[in-house]
Short mmCIF file of C-alpha atoms and ligand atoms in Angstrom, two decimals:
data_model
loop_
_atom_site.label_atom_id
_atom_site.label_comp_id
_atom_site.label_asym_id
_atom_site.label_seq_id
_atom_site.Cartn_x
_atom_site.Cartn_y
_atom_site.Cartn_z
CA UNK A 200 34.03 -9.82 25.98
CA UNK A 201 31.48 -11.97 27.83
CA UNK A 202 32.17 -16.07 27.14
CA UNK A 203 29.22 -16.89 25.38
CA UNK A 204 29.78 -13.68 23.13
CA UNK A 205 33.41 -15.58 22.40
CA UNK A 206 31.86 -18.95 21.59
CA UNK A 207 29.64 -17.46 19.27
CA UNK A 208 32.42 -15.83 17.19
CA UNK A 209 34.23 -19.09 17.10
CA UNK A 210 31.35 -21.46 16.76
CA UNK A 211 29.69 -19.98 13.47
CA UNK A 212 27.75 -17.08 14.37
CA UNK A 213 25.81 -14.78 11.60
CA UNK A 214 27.80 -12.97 9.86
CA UNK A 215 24.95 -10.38 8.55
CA UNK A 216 22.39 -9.82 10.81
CA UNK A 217 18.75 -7.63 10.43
CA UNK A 218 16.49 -6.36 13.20
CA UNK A 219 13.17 -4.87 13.10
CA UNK A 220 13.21 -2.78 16.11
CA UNK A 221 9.68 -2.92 17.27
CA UNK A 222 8.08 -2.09 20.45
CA UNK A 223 9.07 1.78 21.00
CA UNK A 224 5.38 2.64 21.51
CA UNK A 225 4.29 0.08 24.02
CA UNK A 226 7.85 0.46 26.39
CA UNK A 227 6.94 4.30 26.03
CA UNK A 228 3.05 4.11 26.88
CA UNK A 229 3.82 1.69 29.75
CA UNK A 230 5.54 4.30 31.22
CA UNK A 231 2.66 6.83 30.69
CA UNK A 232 4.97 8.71 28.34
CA UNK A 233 4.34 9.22 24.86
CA UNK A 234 5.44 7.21 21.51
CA UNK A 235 8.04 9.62 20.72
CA UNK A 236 9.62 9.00 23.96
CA UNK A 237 10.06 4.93 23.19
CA UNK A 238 11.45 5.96 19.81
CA UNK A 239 14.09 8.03 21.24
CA UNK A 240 14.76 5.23 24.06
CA UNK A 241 15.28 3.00 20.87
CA UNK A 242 17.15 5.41 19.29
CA UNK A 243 19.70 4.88 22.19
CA UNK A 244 19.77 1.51 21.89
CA UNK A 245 20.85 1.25 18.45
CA UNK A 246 24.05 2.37 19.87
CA UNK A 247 24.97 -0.33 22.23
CA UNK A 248 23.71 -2.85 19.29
CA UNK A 249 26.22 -1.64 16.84
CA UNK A 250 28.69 -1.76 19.45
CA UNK A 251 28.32 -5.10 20.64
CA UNK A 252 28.76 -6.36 16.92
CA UNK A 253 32.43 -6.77 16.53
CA UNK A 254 32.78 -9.20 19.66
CA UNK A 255 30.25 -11.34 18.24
CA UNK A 256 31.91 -11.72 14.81
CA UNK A 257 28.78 -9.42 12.94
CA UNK A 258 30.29 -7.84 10.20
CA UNK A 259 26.90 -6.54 8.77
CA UNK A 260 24.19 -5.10 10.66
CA UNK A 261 21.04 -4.09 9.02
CA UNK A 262 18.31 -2.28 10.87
CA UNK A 263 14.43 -1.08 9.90
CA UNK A 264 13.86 2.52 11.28
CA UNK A 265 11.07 3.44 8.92
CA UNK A 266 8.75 1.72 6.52
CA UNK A 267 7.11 2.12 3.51
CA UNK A 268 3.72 1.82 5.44
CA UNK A 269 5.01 3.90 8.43
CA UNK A 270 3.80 7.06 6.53
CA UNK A 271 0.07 5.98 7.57
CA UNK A 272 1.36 7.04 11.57
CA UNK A 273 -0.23 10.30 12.59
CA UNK A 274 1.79 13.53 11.11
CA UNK A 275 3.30 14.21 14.88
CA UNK A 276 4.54 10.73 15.10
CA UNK A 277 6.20 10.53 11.55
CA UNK A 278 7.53 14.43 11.88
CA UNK A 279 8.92 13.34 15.36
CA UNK A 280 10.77 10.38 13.74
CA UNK A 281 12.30 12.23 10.39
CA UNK A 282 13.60 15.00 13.25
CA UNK A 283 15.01 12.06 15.20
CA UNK A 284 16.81 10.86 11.84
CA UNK A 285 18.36 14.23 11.56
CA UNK A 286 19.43 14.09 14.88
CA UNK A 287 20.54 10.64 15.29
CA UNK A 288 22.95 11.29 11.98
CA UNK A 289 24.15 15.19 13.53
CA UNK A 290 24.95 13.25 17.06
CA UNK A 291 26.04 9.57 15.79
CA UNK A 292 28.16 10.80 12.58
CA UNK A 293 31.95 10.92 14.78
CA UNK A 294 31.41 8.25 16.93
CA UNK A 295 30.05 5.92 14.21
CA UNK A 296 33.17 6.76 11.83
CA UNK A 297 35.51 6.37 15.17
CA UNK A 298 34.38 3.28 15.62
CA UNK A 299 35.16 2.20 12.06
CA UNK A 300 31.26 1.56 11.37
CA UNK A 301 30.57 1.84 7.33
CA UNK A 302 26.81 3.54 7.22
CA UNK A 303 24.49 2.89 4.42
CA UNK A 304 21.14 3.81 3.77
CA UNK A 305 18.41 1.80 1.94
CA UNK A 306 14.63 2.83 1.07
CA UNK A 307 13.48 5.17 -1.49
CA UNK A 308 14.62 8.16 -0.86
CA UNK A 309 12.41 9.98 -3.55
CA UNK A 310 9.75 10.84 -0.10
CA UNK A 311 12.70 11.91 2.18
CA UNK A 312 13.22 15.43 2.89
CA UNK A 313 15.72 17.31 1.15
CA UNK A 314 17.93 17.79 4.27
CA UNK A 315 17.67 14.39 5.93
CA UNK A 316 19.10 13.08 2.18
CA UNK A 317 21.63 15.38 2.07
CA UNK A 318 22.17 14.28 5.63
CA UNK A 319 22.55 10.58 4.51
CA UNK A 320 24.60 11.14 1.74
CA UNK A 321 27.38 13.16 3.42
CA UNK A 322 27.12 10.29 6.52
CA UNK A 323 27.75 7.68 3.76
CA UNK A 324 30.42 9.57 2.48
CA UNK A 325 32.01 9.81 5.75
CA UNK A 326 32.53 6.16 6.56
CA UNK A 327 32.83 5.33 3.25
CA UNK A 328 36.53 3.77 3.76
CA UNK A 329 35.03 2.25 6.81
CA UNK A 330 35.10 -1.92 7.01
CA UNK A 331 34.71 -3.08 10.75
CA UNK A 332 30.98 -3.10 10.58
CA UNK A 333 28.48 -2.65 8.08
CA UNK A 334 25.14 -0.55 9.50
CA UNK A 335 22.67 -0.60 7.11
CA UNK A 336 19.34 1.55 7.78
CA UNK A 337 16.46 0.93 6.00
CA UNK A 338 14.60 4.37 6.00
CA UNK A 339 11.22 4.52 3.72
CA UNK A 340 12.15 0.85 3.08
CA UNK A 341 9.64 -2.04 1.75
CA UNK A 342 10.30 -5.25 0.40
CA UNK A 343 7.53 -5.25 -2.05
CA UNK A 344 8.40 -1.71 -2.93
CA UNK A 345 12.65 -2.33 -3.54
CA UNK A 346 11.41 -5.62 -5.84
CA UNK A 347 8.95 -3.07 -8.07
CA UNK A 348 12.16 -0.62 -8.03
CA UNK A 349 14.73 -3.27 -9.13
CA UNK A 350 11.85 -4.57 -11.50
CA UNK A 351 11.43 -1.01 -12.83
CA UNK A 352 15.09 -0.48 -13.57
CA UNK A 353 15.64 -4.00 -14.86
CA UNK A 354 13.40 -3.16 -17.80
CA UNK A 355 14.72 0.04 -18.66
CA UNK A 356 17.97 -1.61 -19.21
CA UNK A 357 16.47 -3.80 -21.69
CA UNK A 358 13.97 -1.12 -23.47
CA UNK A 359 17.39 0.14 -23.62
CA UNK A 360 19.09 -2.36 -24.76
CA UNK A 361 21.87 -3.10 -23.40
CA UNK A 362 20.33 -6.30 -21.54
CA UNK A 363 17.93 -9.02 -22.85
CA UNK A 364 14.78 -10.56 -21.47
CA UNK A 365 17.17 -13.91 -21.33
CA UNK A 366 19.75 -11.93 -19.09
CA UNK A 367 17.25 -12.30 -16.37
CA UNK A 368 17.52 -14.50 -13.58
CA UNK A 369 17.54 -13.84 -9.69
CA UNK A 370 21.60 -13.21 -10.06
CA UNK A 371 20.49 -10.55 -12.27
CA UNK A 372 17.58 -9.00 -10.52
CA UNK A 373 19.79 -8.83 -7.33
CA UNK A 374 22.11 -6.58 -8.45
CA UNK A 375 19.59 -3.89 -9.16
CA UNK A 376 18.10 -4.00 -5.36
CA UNK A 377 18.97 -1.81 -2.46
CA UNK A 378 21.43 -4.17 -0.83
CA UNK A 379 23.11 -5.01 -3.93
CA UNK A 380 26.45 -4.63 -2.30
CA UNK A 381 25.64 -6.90 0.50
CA UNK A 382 25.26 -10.28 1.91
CA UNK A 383 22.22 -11.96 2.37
CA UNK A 384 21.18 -11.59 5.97
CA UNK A 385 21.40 -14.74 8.26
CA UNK A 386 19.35 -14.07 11.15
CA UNK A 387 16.53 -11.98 11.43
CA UNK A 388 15.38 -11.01 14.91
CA UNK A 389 11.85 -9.13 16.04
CA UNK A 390 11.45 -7.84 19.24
CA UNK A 391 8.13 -6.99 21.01
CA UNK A 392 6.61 -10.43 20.51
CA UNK A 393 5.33 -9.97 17.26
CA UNK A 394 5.93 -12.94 14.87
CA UNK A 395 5.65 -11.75 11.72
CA UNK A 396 8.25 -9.79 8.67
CA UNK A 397 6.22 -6.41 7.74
CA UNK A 398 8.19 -6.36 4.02
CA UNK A 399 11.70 -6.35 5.73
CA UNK A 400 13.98 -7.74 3.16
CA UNK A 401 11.38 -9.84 1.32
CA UNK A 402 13.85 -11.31 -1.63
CA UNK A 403 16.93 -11.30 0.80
CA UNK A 404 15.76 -13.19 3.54
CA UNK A 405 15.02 -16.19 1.67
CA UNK A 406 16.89 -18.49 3.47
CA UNK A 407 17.63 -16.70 7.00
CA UNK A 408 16.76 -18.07 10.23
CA UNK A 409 14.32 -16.01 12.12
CA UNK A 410 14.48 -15.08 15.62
CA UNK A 411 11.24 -13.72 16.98
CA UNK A 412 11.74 -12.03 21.32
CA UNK A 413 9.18 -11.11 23.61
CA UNK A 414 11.53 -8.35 24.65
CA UNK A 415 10.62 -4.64 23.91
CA UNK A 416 13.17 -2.81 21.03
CA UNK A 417 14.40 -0.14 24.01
CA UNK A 418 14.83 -2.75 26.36
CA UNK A 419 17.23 -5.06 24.10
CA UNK A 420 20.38 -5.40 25.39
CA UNK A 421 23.80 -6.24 24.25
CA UNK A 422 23.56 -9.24 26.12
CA UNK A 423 20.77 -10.57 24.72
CA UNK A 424 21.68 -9.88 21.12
CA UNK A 425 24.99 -12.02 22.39
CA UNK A 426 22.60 -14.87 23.33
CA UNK A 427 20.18 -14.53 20.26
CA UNK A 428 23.38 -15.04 18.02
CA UNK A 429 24.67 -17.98 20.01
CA UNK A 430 21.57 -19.72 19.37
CA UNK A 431 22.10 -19.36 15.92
CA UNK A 432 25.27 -20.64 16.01
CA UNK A 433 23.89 -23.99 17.05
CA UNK A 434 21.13 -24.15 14.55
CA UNK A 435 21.59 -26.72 11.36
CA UNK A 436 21.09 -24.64 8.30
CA UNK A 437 20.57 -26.54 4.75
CA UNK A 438 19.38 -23.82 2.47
CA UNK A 439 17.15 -26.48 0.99
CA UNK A 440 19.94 -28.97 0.60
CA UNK A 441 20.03 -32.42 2.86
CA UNK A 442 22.96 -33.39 5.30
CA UNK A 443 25.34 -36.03 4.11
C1 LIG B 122 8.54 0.19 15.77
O1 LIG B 122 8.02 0.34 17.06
C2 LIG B 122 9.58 1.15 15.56
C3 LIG B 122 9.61 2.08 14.57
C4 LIG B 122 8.57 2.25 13.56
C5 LIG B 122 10.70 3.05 14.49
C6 LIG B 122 12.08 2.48 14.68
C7 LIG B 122 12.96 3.56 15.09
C8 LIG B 122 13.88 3.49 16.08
C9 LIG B 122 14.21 2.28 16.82
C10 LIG B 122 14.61 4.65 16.51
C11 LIG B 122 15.40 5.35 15.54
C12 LIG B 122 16.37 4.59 14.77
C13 LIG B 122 17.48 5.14 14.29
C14 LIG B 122 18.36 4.44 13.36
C15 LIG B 122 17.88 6.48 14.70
P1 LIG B 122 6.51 0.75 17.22
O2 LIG B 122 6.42 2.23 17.24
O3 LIG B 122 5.70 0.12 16.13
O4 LIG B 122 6.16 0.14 18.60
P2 LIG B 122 4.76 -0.47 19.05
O5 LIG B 122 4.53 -1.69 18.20
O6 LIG B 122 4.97 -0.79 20.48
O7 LIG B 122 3.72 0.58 18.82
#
C-alpha cells in the first residue's frame, strides 16, 4: 500500500465514490485507432480501479458505462459497447467474486438485450454474499430518467393505495430509486477535462464533492485515484450546515 493511499484511509477518505469514465474516444483517436479501441483500453482500467479500492478505505464504487443519451452514438459504436458488456461480465465474473467485489447494476434495463440482462442478473447473483466492495454499474442509466421511474412507481403505490400523497417526502422518494440500497456518493470524479455531470446521479449527488481531471479514462491510474481521494480527505464538508 503506497503512504498517501494509507493516510487517506485513516484521515477520512470517501467512503462511496462515482466516476464517469470519459475520454475512451479521444486516448483511442490519438493513437490513430478507433473509438472502440479506447473503450476496451477503459474497459481494462476498470480493473485496476476496483482493485485499488480496499487500500483506500472505498467501500462503494459506482461507475457510468452507458447512458441514457449514449443510444444517439452510431449503431457500430453502441453494438461494440453492449458486446464489450457481455464480455467484460463472461471475463470479470471469477475474479470479481474472488476478490469479494458485490456487483450491481443500475439503469433501465427495459432497452437491454435479453442476454446481457440475463448476464447481469446471474453476475448479481454471484456476488450477492459479497461485502468488501460495492461496484455499482450504471448501464442505460440517467438521472432525469431514474427520478421519472421512482416518480412513476411512487404513484402507483398510492393509486394503489397502500401509500398517501402525505407519505411523500425525499426519504420516501429515495427508496424507490436505483441506488436505493446505497449510500449517497461522496466524491464524484470526471476524467478527460470535461467539467460538467451528464445526468450521473442527479438526486444522489446532492451534497458530494466533485473532482473534475484533465487525465484521459484509459490513462487513470491507481495512483491517481489514491491522490484524488486524499484530496478529499482534506476538504471541509458542511452539507449546508456551518462549523462550530
Ligand atoms: C465515455 O468516453 C465513455 C463511455 C461512453 C463508455 C464507458 C465505458 C467504459 C469505460 C468501458 C466499459 C466499462 C465496463 C464496466 C466494462 P467517450 O467515448 O465519450 O470519450 P470521448 O469523450 O473522448 O469521445
Amino acid at each position: 500500500m503506497a503512504a498517501d493511499a494509507q493516510d487517506t484511509t485513516f484521515g477520512g477518505g470517501p467512503e462511496h465514490v462515482a466516476i464517469i469514465m470519459d475520454g475512451n474516444g479521444r486516448w483511442a483517436q490519438s493513437r490513430g485507432r478507433p473509438r472502440l479501441f479506447g473503450h476496451h483500453a477503459g474497459a481494462r482500467r476498470v480493473r485496476d480501479i476496483v482493485n485499488a479500492c480496499p487500500d483506500l478505505g472505498v467501500k462503494y464504487l459506482t461507475i457510468f458505462a452507458f447512458s441514457t443519451e449514449n443510444w444517439k452514438r452510431t449503431q457500430a459504436e453502441v453494438s461494440g459497447l453492449m458486446a464489450l458488456f457481455r464480455r467484460y461480465i463472461v471475463r470479470e465474473a471469477r475474479a470479481l467474486h474472488d476478490e469479494g467485489v458485490r456487483v450491481r447494476f443500475i439503469g433501465d434495463r427495459i432497452r437491454l438485450d435479453e442476454k446481457l440482462v440475463a448476464m447481469m442478473d446471474e453476475l448479481e447473483l454471484l456476488t450477492s454474499g459479497n461485502d468488501r466492495v460495492h461496484l455499482t454499474i450504471a448501464l442505460n442509466y440517467g438521472g432525469r430518467d431514474e427520478v421519472t421511474r421512482a416518480a412513476k412507481r411512487l404513484a402507483y403505490e398510492i393509486e394503489q393505495g397502500r401509500l398517501t400523497h402525505k407519505d411523500v417526502d425525499a426519504e420516501t422518494l429515495s427508496r424507490f430509486l436505483d441506488t436505493h440500497v446505497l449510500p449517497d456518493p461522496d466524491l464524484v470524479i470526471r476524467t478527460s477535462g470535461e467539467a460538467r455531470i451528464s445526468n450521473f446521479l442527479l438526486w444522489q449527488s446532492a451534497y458530494a464533492e466533485y473532482e473534475f481531471v484533465d487525465t484521459l479514462w484509459p490513462d487513470f491510474t491507481p495512483e491517481e485515484f489514491a491522490r484524488v481521494c486524499d484530496g478529499y480527505a482534506r476538504r471541509d464538508r458542511r452539507f449546508g450546515a456551518v462549523k462550530a
